Amino acid sequence: ADSTYEGWSETVSMTISNVELGTITDSTAIGTINDADSQPTITIDCTGCWSNEWDTATFCINLSNASYQTVSVDVNTSPAGTNQATAWTDYTSYSNTEDITAWLTTKCIFVSTLQDSVDEYNETYEVALSNPVNGTLGSPSIRTATITDDDPLPSITIDNVVETEPNSQIIRINLSDVSEKDVSVDYVLQDDSAVYDDDYTIWTNSSWIKNFS
């Protein structure tokens, strides 16, 4: 017995000869072996499904058993999840029909993640199988990969300002780089030579910098 889908029946023959005390009237017998194996099911697994920016995730397409036929399946990446990765910004998009040659059971593809300098949430994308030929989709047929952000938090600075009374002063708070996250900061004004309520007042003591601002 084997597990390979062969798609046809196989035969074996036996021939007898050199009979003593008898006569051969039919010297050959044919035995037929009917293939009991099915077309393979196709699944996908992942190595490096949690990867840093600039790493590579490996996705392997697996057959449940070998086949005498070439098995084909479409493979496509797409954004997935709540914090979706963006193709060609966060990872290299992939779309292709993959062939697994007859008698083989595995083929792997590779998806590279891309580096940026933005502090952001971990992001996800998926690799999905579809449109199988000479096989059927099994489970799982979709794998989700996570790109782990490796960028530092932005540093925060504040500008000096000079203004002639009685005008208002705008004090600018700066980030070293844009961020996907809303950044908040508290601040306190202290008297130096100027005196609170005599020379200045303050509107608020906290500030938000919206994401990507």
PDB file of C-alpha atoms in Angstrom:
ATOM      1  CA  ALA A   1       0.000   0.000   0.000  1.00  0.00           C
ATOM      2  CA  ASP A   2       1.077   3.610  -0.581  1.00  0.00           C
ATOM      3  CA  SER A   3      -0.432   7.060  -0.112  1.00  0.00           C
ATOM      4  CA  THR A   4       0.366   8.449  -3.567  1.00  0.00           C
ATOM      5  CA  TYR A   5      -2.551   9.421  -5.787  1.00  0.00           C
ATOM      6  CA  GLU A   6      -1.755   7.677  -9.060  1.00  0.00           C
ATOM      7  CA  GLY A   7      -5.058   8.082 -10.871  1.00  0.00           C
ATOM      8  CA  TRP A   8      -5.013   4.684 -12.512  1.00  0.00           C
ATOM      9  CA  SER A   9      -5.036   0.981 -11.762  1.00  0.00           C
ATOM     10  CA  GLU A  10      -1.778  -0.949 -11.740  1.00  0.00           C
ATOM     11  CA  THR A  11      -1.193  -4.553 -12.716  1.00  0.00           C
ATOM     12  CA  VAL A  12       1.138  -7.354 -11.784  1.00  0.00           C
ATOM     13  CA  SER A  13       1.581 -10.584 -13.685  1.00  0.00           C
ATOM     14  CA  MET A  14       2.653 -14.062 -12.632  1.00  0.00           C
ATOM     15  CA  THR A  15       3.890 -16.740 -15.017  1.00  0.00           C
ATOM     16  CA  ILE A  16       4.258 -20.429 -14.233  1.00  0.00           C
ATOM     17  CA  SER A  17       6.652 -22.825 -15.942  1.00  0.00           C
ATOM     18  CA  ASN A  18       8.501 -26.087 -15.536  1.00  0.00           C
ATOM     19  CA  VAL A  19       5.499 -28.010 -14.250  1.00  0.00           C
ATOM     20  CA  GLU A  20       6.038 -31.654 -13.377  1.00  0.00           C
ATOM     21  CA  LEU A  21       3.292 -34.225 -13.577  1.00  0.00           C
ATOM     22  CA  GLY A  22       0.892 -31.813 -15.195  1.00  0.00           C
ATOM     23  CA  THR A  23       0.137 -29.751 -18.294  1.00  0.00           C
ATOM     24  CA  ILE A  24       0.096 -25.948 -18.488  1.00  0.00           C
ATOM     25  CA  THR A  25      -3.013 -24.670 -20.176  1.00  0.00           C
ATOM     26  CA  ASP A  26      -2.810 -21.040 -18.966  1.00  0.00           C
ATOM     27  CA  SER A  27       0.624 -19.924 -17.829  1.00  0.00           C
ATOM     28  CA  THR A  28      -0.008 -16.268 -16.973  1.00  0.00           C
ATOM     29  CA  ALA A  29      -2.280 -14.555 -14.431  1.00  0.00           C
ATOM     30  CA  ILE A  30      -2.849 -10.810 -14.207  1.00  0.00           C
ATOM     31  CA  GLY A  31      -3.522  -9.075 -10.881  1.00  0.00           C
ATOM     32  CA  THR A  32      -5.043  -5.560 -10.863  1.00  0.00           C
ATOM     33  CA  ILE A  33      -4.386  -3.025  -8.078  1.00  0.00           C
ATOM     34  CA  ASN A  34      -7.005  -0.282  -8.007  1.00  0.00           C
ATOM     35  CA  ASP A  35      -5.744   3.065  -6.672  1.00  0.00           C
ATOM     36  CA  ALA A  36      -7.582   3.821  -3.414  1.00  0.00           C
ATOM     37  CA  ASP A  37      -5.851   7.161  -2.773  1.00  0.00           C
ATOM     38  CA  SER A  38      -7.514  10.538  -3.299  1.00  0.00           C
ATOM     39  CA  GLN A  39      -6.275  13.754  -4.829  1.00  0.00           C
ATOM     40  CA  PRO A  40      -4.263  15.630  -2.175  1.00  0.00           C
ATOM     41  CA  THR A  41      -5.591  18.374   0.070  1.00  0.00           C
ATOM     42  CA  ILE A  42      -3.579  21.600   0.029  1.00  0.00           C
ATOM     43  CA  THR A  43      -2.689  23.574   3.165  1.00  0.00           C
ATOM     44  CA  ILE A  44      -0.282  26.356   4.106  1.00  0.00           C
ATOM     45  CA  ASP A  45       1.967  26.891   7.104  1.00  0.00           C
ATOM     46  CA  CYS A  46       4.341  29.646   8.126  1.00  0.00           C
ATOM     47  CA  THR A  47       7.815  30.014   9.575  1.00  0.00           C
ATOM     48  CA  GLY A  48       8.535  33.488  10.909  1.00  0.00           C
ATOM     49  CA  CYS A  49       4.882  34.503  11.136  1.00  0.00           C
ATOM     50  CA  TRP A  50       6.087  37.012  13.744  1.00  0.00           C
ATOM     51  CA  SER A  51       8.870  38.957  12.057  1.00  0.00           C
ATOM     52  CA  ASN A  52      10.623  42.270  12.535  1.00  0.00           C
ATOM     53  CA  GLU A  53      10.864  44.902   9.865  1.00  0.00           C
ATOM     54  CA  TRP A  54      13.340  43.883   7.172  1.00  0.00           C
ATOM     55  CA  ASP A  55      12.937  40.148   7.963  1.00  0.00           C
ATOM     56  CA  THR A  56      11.534  37.416   5.717  1.00  0.00           C
ATOM     57  CA  ALA A  57       8.576  35.147   6.458  1.00  0.00           C
ATOM     58  CA  THR A  58       8.479  31.700   4.847  1.00  0.00           C
ATOM     59  CA  PHE A  59       5.134  30.221   3.785  1.00  0.00           C
ATOM     60  CA  CYS A  60       5.099  26.561   2.716  1.00  0.00           C
ATOM     61  CA  ILE A  61       2.344  25.015   0.619  1.00  0.00           C
ATOM     62  CA  ASN A  62       1.871  21.382   1.620  1.00  0.00           C
ATOM     63  CA  LEU A  63       0.068  18.428   0.044  1.00  0.00           C
ATOM     64  CA  SER A  64      -1.483  15.759   2.236  1.00  0.00           C
ATOM     65  CA  ASN A  65      -0.034  13.117  -0.099  1.00  0.00           C
ATOM     66  CA  ALA A  66       1.964  12.960  -3.306  1.00  0.00           C
ATOM     67  CA  SER A  67       0.250  12.894  -6.700  1.00  0.00           C
ATOM     68  CA  TYR A  68       1.176  11.758 -10.189  1.00  0.00           C
ATOM     69  CA  GLN A  69      -0.181  15.118 -11.407  1.00  0.00           C
ATOM     70  CA  THR A  70       1.216  18.605 -11.014  1.00  0.00           C
ATOM     71  CA  VAL A  71      -0.909  20.375  -8.388  1.00  0.00           C
ATOM     72  CA  SER A  72      -1.508  24.116  -8.817  1.00  0.00           C
ATOM     73  CA  VAL A  73      -2.898  26.761  -6.477  1.00  0.00           C
ATOM     74  CA  ASP A  74      -3.107  30.569  -6.480  1.00  0.00           C
ATOM     75  CA  VAL A  75      -1.247  32.373  -3.672  1.00  0.00           C
ATOM     76  CA  ASN A  76      -2.016  35.991  -2.763  1.00  0.00           C
ATOM     77  CA  THR A  77      -1.070  38.384   0.022  1.00  0.00           C
ATOM     78  CA  SER A  78      -3.458  41.028   1.366  1.00  0.00           C
ATOM     79  CA  PRO A  79      -3.763  43.330   4.420  1.00  0.00           C
ATOM     80  CA  ALA A  80      -5.541  41.727   7.377  1.00  0.00           C
ATOM     81  CA  GLY A  81      -6.629  42.382  10.942  1.00  0.00           C
ATOM     82  CA  THR A  82      -7.222  45.561  12.912  1.00  0.00           C
ATOM     83  CA  ASN A  83      -3.812  47.170  12.295  1.00  0.00           C
ATOM     84  CA  GLN A  84      -3.399  46.313   8.648  1.00  0.00           C
ATOM     85  CA  ALA A  85      -0.002  46.283   7.006  1.00  0.00           C
ATOM     86  CA  THR A  86       0.274  48.112   3.684  1.00  0.00           C
ATOM     87  CA  ALA A  87       1.645  46.335   0.621  1.00  0.00           C
ATOM     88  CA  TRP A  88       4.944  47.770  -0.648  1.00  0.00           C
ATOM     89  CA  THR A  89       5.158  50.000   2.420  1.00  0.00           C
ATOM     90  CA  ASP A  90       5.289  47.342   5.129  1.00  0.00           C
ATOM     91  CA  TYR A  91       5.774  44.146   3.104  1.00  0.00           C
ATOM     92  CA  THR A  92       6.355  42.967  -0.459  1.00  0.00           C
ATOM     93  CA  SER A  93       3.102  42.001  -2.146  1.00  0.00           C
ATOM     94  CA  TYR A  94       2.939  38.484  -3.609  1.00  0.00           C
ATOM     95  CA  SER A  95       0.531  37.095  -6.220  1.00  0.00           C
ATOM     96  CA  ASN A  96       1.288  33.998  -8.246  1.00  0.00           C
ATOM     97  CA  THR A  97       0.076  30.556  -9.314  1.00  0.00           C
ATOM     98  CA  GLU A  98       2.310  27.979  -7.678  1.00  0.00           C
ATOM     99  CA  ASP A  99       2.887  24.524  -9.174  1.00  0.00           C
ATOM    100  CA  ILE A 100       3.892  21.568  -7.040  1.00  0.00           C
ATOM    101  CA  THR A 101       5.521  19.125  -9.432  1.00  0.00           C
ATOM    102  CA  ALA A 102       4.270  15.540  -9.612  1.00  0.00           C
ATOM    103  CA  TRP A 103       5.512  13.297  -6.785  1.00  0.00           C
ATOM    104  CA  LEU A 104       6.538  16.276  -4.612  1.00  0.00           C
ATOM    105  CA  THR A 105       4.554  17.433  -1.565  1.00  0.00           C
ATOM    106  CA  THR A 106       5.880  20.894  -0.584  1.00  0.00           C
ATOM    107  CA  LYS A 107       6.739  24.258  -2.121  1.00  0.00           C
ATOM    108  CA  CYS A 108       7.724  27.385  -0.172  1.00  0.00           C
ATOM    109  CA  ILE A 109       7.412  31.091  -0.965  1.00  0.00           C
ATOM    110  CA  PHE A 110       9.003  34.060   0.782  1.00  0.00           C
ATOM    111  CA  VAL A 111       7.539  37.428   1.785  1.00  0.00           C
ATOM    112  CA  SER A 112       9.918  40.183   2.874  1.00  0.00           C
ATOM    113  CA  THR A 113       8.952  42.906   5.307  1.00  0.00           C
ATOM    114  CA  LEU A 114      10.137  46.465   4.707  1.00  0.00           C
ATOM    115  CA  GLN A 115      11.967  48.875   6.999  1.00  0.00           C
ATOM    116  CA  ASP A 116      10.707  52.328   7.972  1.00  0.00           C
ATOM    117  CA  SER A 117      11.464  54.835  10.732  1.00  0.00           C
ATOM    118  CA  VAL A 118       7.894  55.338  11.992  1.00  0.00           C
ATOM    119  CA  ASP A 119       6.926  54.246  15.494  1.00  0.00           C
ATOM    120  CA  GLU A 120       3.751  52.259  14.852  1.00  0.00           C
ATOM    121  CA  TYR A 121       1.614  49.414  16.099  1.00  0.00           C
ATOM    122  CA  ASN A 122       2.397  45.830  15.119  1.00  0.00           C
ATOM    123  CA  GLU A 123       0.701  45.224  11.767  1.00  0.00           C
ATOM    124  CA  THR A 124      -0.673  42.144  10.038  1.00  0.00           C
ATOM    125  CA  TYR A 125      -1.158  40.717   6.560  1.00  0.00           C
ATOM    126  CA  GLU A 126      -2.301  37.325   5.295  1.00  0.00           C
ATOM    127  CA  VAL A 127      -1.326  34.809   2.653  1.00  0.00           C
ATOM    128  CA  ALA A 128      -4.290  32.921   1.168  1.00  0.00           C
ATOM    129  CA  LEU A 129      -4.635  29.919  -1.148  1.00  0.00           C
ATOM    130  CA  SER A 130      -7.392  29.725  -3.792  1.00  0.00           C
ATOM    131  CA  ASN A 131      -8.372  28.085  -7.092  1.00  0.00           C
ATOM    132  CA  PRO A 132      -6.751  24.656  -6.621  1.00  0.00           C
ATOM    133  CA  VAL A 133      -6.143  22.390  -9.626  1.00  0.00           C
ATOM    134  CA  ASN A 134      -5.698  18.620  -9.179  1.00  0.00           C
ATOM    135  CA  GLY A 135      -6.246  18.984  -5.455  1.00  0.00           C
ATOM    136  CA  THR A 136      -8.656  20.414  -2.884  1.00  0.00           C
ATOM    137  CA  LEU A 137      -8.137  23.136  -0.283  1.00  0.00           C
ATOM    138  CA  GLY A 138      -7.695  21.915   3.275  1.00  0.00           C
ATOM    139  CA  SER A 139      -7.347  23.764   6.552  1.00  0.00           C
ATOM    140  CA  PRO A 140      -5.601  26.079   7.064  1.00  0.00           C
ATOM    141  CA  SER A 141      -5.690  27.683   3.635  1.00  0.00           C
ATOM    142  CA  ILE A 142      -4.925  31.163   5.049  1.00  0.00           C
ATOM    143  CA  ARG A 143      -2.052  32.219   7.302  1.00  0.00           C
ATOM    144  CA  THR A 144      -1.792  35.576   9.052  1.00  0.00           C
ATOM    145  CA  ALA A 145       1.628  37.111   9.658  1.00  0.00           C
ATOM    146  CA  THR A 146       2.530  39.901  12.089  1.00  0.00           C
ATOM    147  CA  ILE A 147       5.189  42.543  11.484  1.00  0.00           C
ATOM    148  CA  THR A 148       6.699  43.592  14.811  1.00  0.00           C
ATOM    149  CA  ASP A 149       7.607  47.274  14.891  1.00  0.00           C
ATOM    150  CA  ASP A 150      11.240  47.874  15.830  1.00  0.00           C
ATOM    151  CA  ASP A 151      11.345  51.670  15.673  1.00  0.00           C
ATOM    152  CA  PRO A 152      11.989  53.772  18.795  1.00  0.00           C
ATOM    153  CA  LEU A 153       9.523  56.192  20.306  1.00  0.00           C
ATOM    154  CA  PRO A 154       9.978  59.719  18.908  1.00  0.00           C
ATOM    155  CA  SER A 155      11.882  62.195  21.029  1.00  0.00           C
ATOM    156  CA  ILE A 156      10.046  65.368  22.066  1.00  0.00           C
ATOM    157  CA  THR A 157      11.501  68.879  22.089  1.00  0.00           C
ATOM    158  CA  ILE A 158      10.085  72.347  22.690  1.00  0.00           C
ATOM    159  CA  ASP A 159      10.934  75.634  20.938  1.00  0.00           C
ATOM    160  CA  ASN A 160      12.019  78.870  22.566  1.00  0.00           C
ATOM    161  CA  VAL A 161       9.726  81.786  21.724  1.00  0.00           C
ATOM    162  CA  VAL A 162      10.012  85.598  21.809  1.00  0.00           C
ATOM    163  CA  GLU A 163       6.909  87.786  21.712  1.00  0.00           C
ATOM    164  CA  THR A 164       6.043  91.422  22.419  1.00  0.00           C
ATOM    165  CA  GLU A 165       3.230  91.982  24.875  1.00  0.00           C
ATOM    166  CA  PRO A 166       0.260  91.971  24.768  1.00  0.00           C
ATOM    167  CA  ASN A 167       0.276  89.277  22.075  1.00  0.00           C
ATOM    168  CA  SER A 168      -0.175  85.541  22.522  1.00  0.00           C
ATOM    169  CA  GLN A 169       2.773  83.188  22.270  1.00  0.00           C
ATOM    170  CA  ILE A 170       2.538  79.841  20.498  1.00  0.00           C
ATOM    171  CA  ILE A 171       4.965  77.351  21.982  1.00  0.00           C
ATOM    172  CA  ARG A 172       5.731  74.590  19.496  1.00  0.00           C
ATOM    173  CA  ILE A 173       6.248  71.007  20.699  1.00  0.00           C
ATOM    174  CA  ASN A 174       8.147  68.888  18.177  1.00  0.00           C
ATOM    175  CA  LEU A 175       8.615  65.174  17.498  1.00  0.00           C
ATOM    176  CA  SER A 176      11.833  63.839  16.039  1.00  0.00           C
ATOM    177  CA  ASP A 177       9.787  61.742  13.595  1.00  0.00           C
ATOM    178  CA  VAL A 178       6.146  61.181  12.739  1.00  0.00           C
ATOM    179  CA  SER A 179       4.340  58.475  14.695  1.00  0.00           C
ATOM    180  CA  GLU A 180       1.373  56.260  13.947  1.00  0.00           C
ATOM    181  CA  LYS A 181       0.268  56.803  17.537  1.00  0.00           C
ATOM    182  CA  ASP A 182      -1.172  59.901  19.186  1.00  0.00           C
ATOM    183  CA  VAL A 183       1.587  61.355  21.399  1.00  0.00           C
ATOM    184  CA  SER A 184       0.647  63.232  24.582  1.00  0.00           C
ATOM    185  CA  VAL A 185       2.813  65.344  26.850  1.00  0.00           C
ATOM    186  CA  ASP A 186       2.186  67.343  30.023  1.00  0.00           C
ATOM    187  CA  TYR A 187       3.981  70.602  30.679  1.00  0.00           C
ATOM    188  CA  VAL A 188       4.382  73.123  33.484  1.00  0.00           C
ATOM    189  CA  LEU A 189       5.153  76.853  33.233  1.00  0.00           C
ATOM    190  CA  GLN A 190       7.234  78.292  36.074  1.00  0.00           C
ATOM    191  CA  ASP A 191       7.931  81.905  36.913  1.00  0.00           C
ATOM    192  CA  ASP A 192      11.395  83.161  36.142  1.00  0.00           C
ATOM    193  CA  SER A 193      11.466  86.927  35.848  1.00  0.00           C
ATOM    194  CA  ALA A 194       7.900  86.903  34.477  1.00  0.00           C
ATOM    195  CA  VAL A 195       5.082  86.429  36.989  1.00  0.00           C
ATOM    196  CA  TYR A 196       1.999  84.292  36.396  1.00  0.00           C
ATOM    197  CA  ASP A 197      -1.249  86.308  36.049  1.00  0.00           C
ATOM    198  CA  ASP A 198       0.713  89.566  35.909  1.00  0.00           C
ATOM    199  CA  ASP A 199       2.775  88.874  32.810  1.00  0.00           C
ATOM    200  CA  TYR A 200       1.260  85.714  31.386  1.00  0.00           C
ATOM    201  CA  THR A 201      -1.554  83.192  31.669  1.00  0.00           C
ATOM    202  CA  ILE A 202      -1.860  79.649  30.327  1.00  0.00           C
ATOM    203  CA  TRP A 203      -4.710  77.993  28.469  1.00  0.00           C
ATOM    204  CA  THR A 204      -3.941  74.345  29.160  1.00  0.00           C
ATOM    205  CA  ASN A 205      -1.290  72.135  30.735  1.00  0.00           C
ATOM    206  CA  SER A 206      -1.423  69.159  28.414  1.00  0.00           C
ATOM    207  CA  SER A 207      -1.060  68.670  24.677  1.00  0.00           C
ATOM    208  CA  TRP A 208      -1.812  66.001  22.108  1.00  0.00           C
ATOM    209  CA  ILE A 209       0.085  65.520  18.879  1.00  0.00           C
ATOM    210  CA  LYS A 210      -2.138  63.561  16.487  1.00  0.00           C
ATOM    211  CA  ASN A 211      -0.728  60.592  14.657  1.00  0.00           C
ATOM    212  CA  PHE A 212       1.290  61.439  11.547  1.00  0.00           C
ATOM    213  CA  SER A 213       1.177  65.158  12.454  1.00  0.00           C
TER     214      SER A 213
END
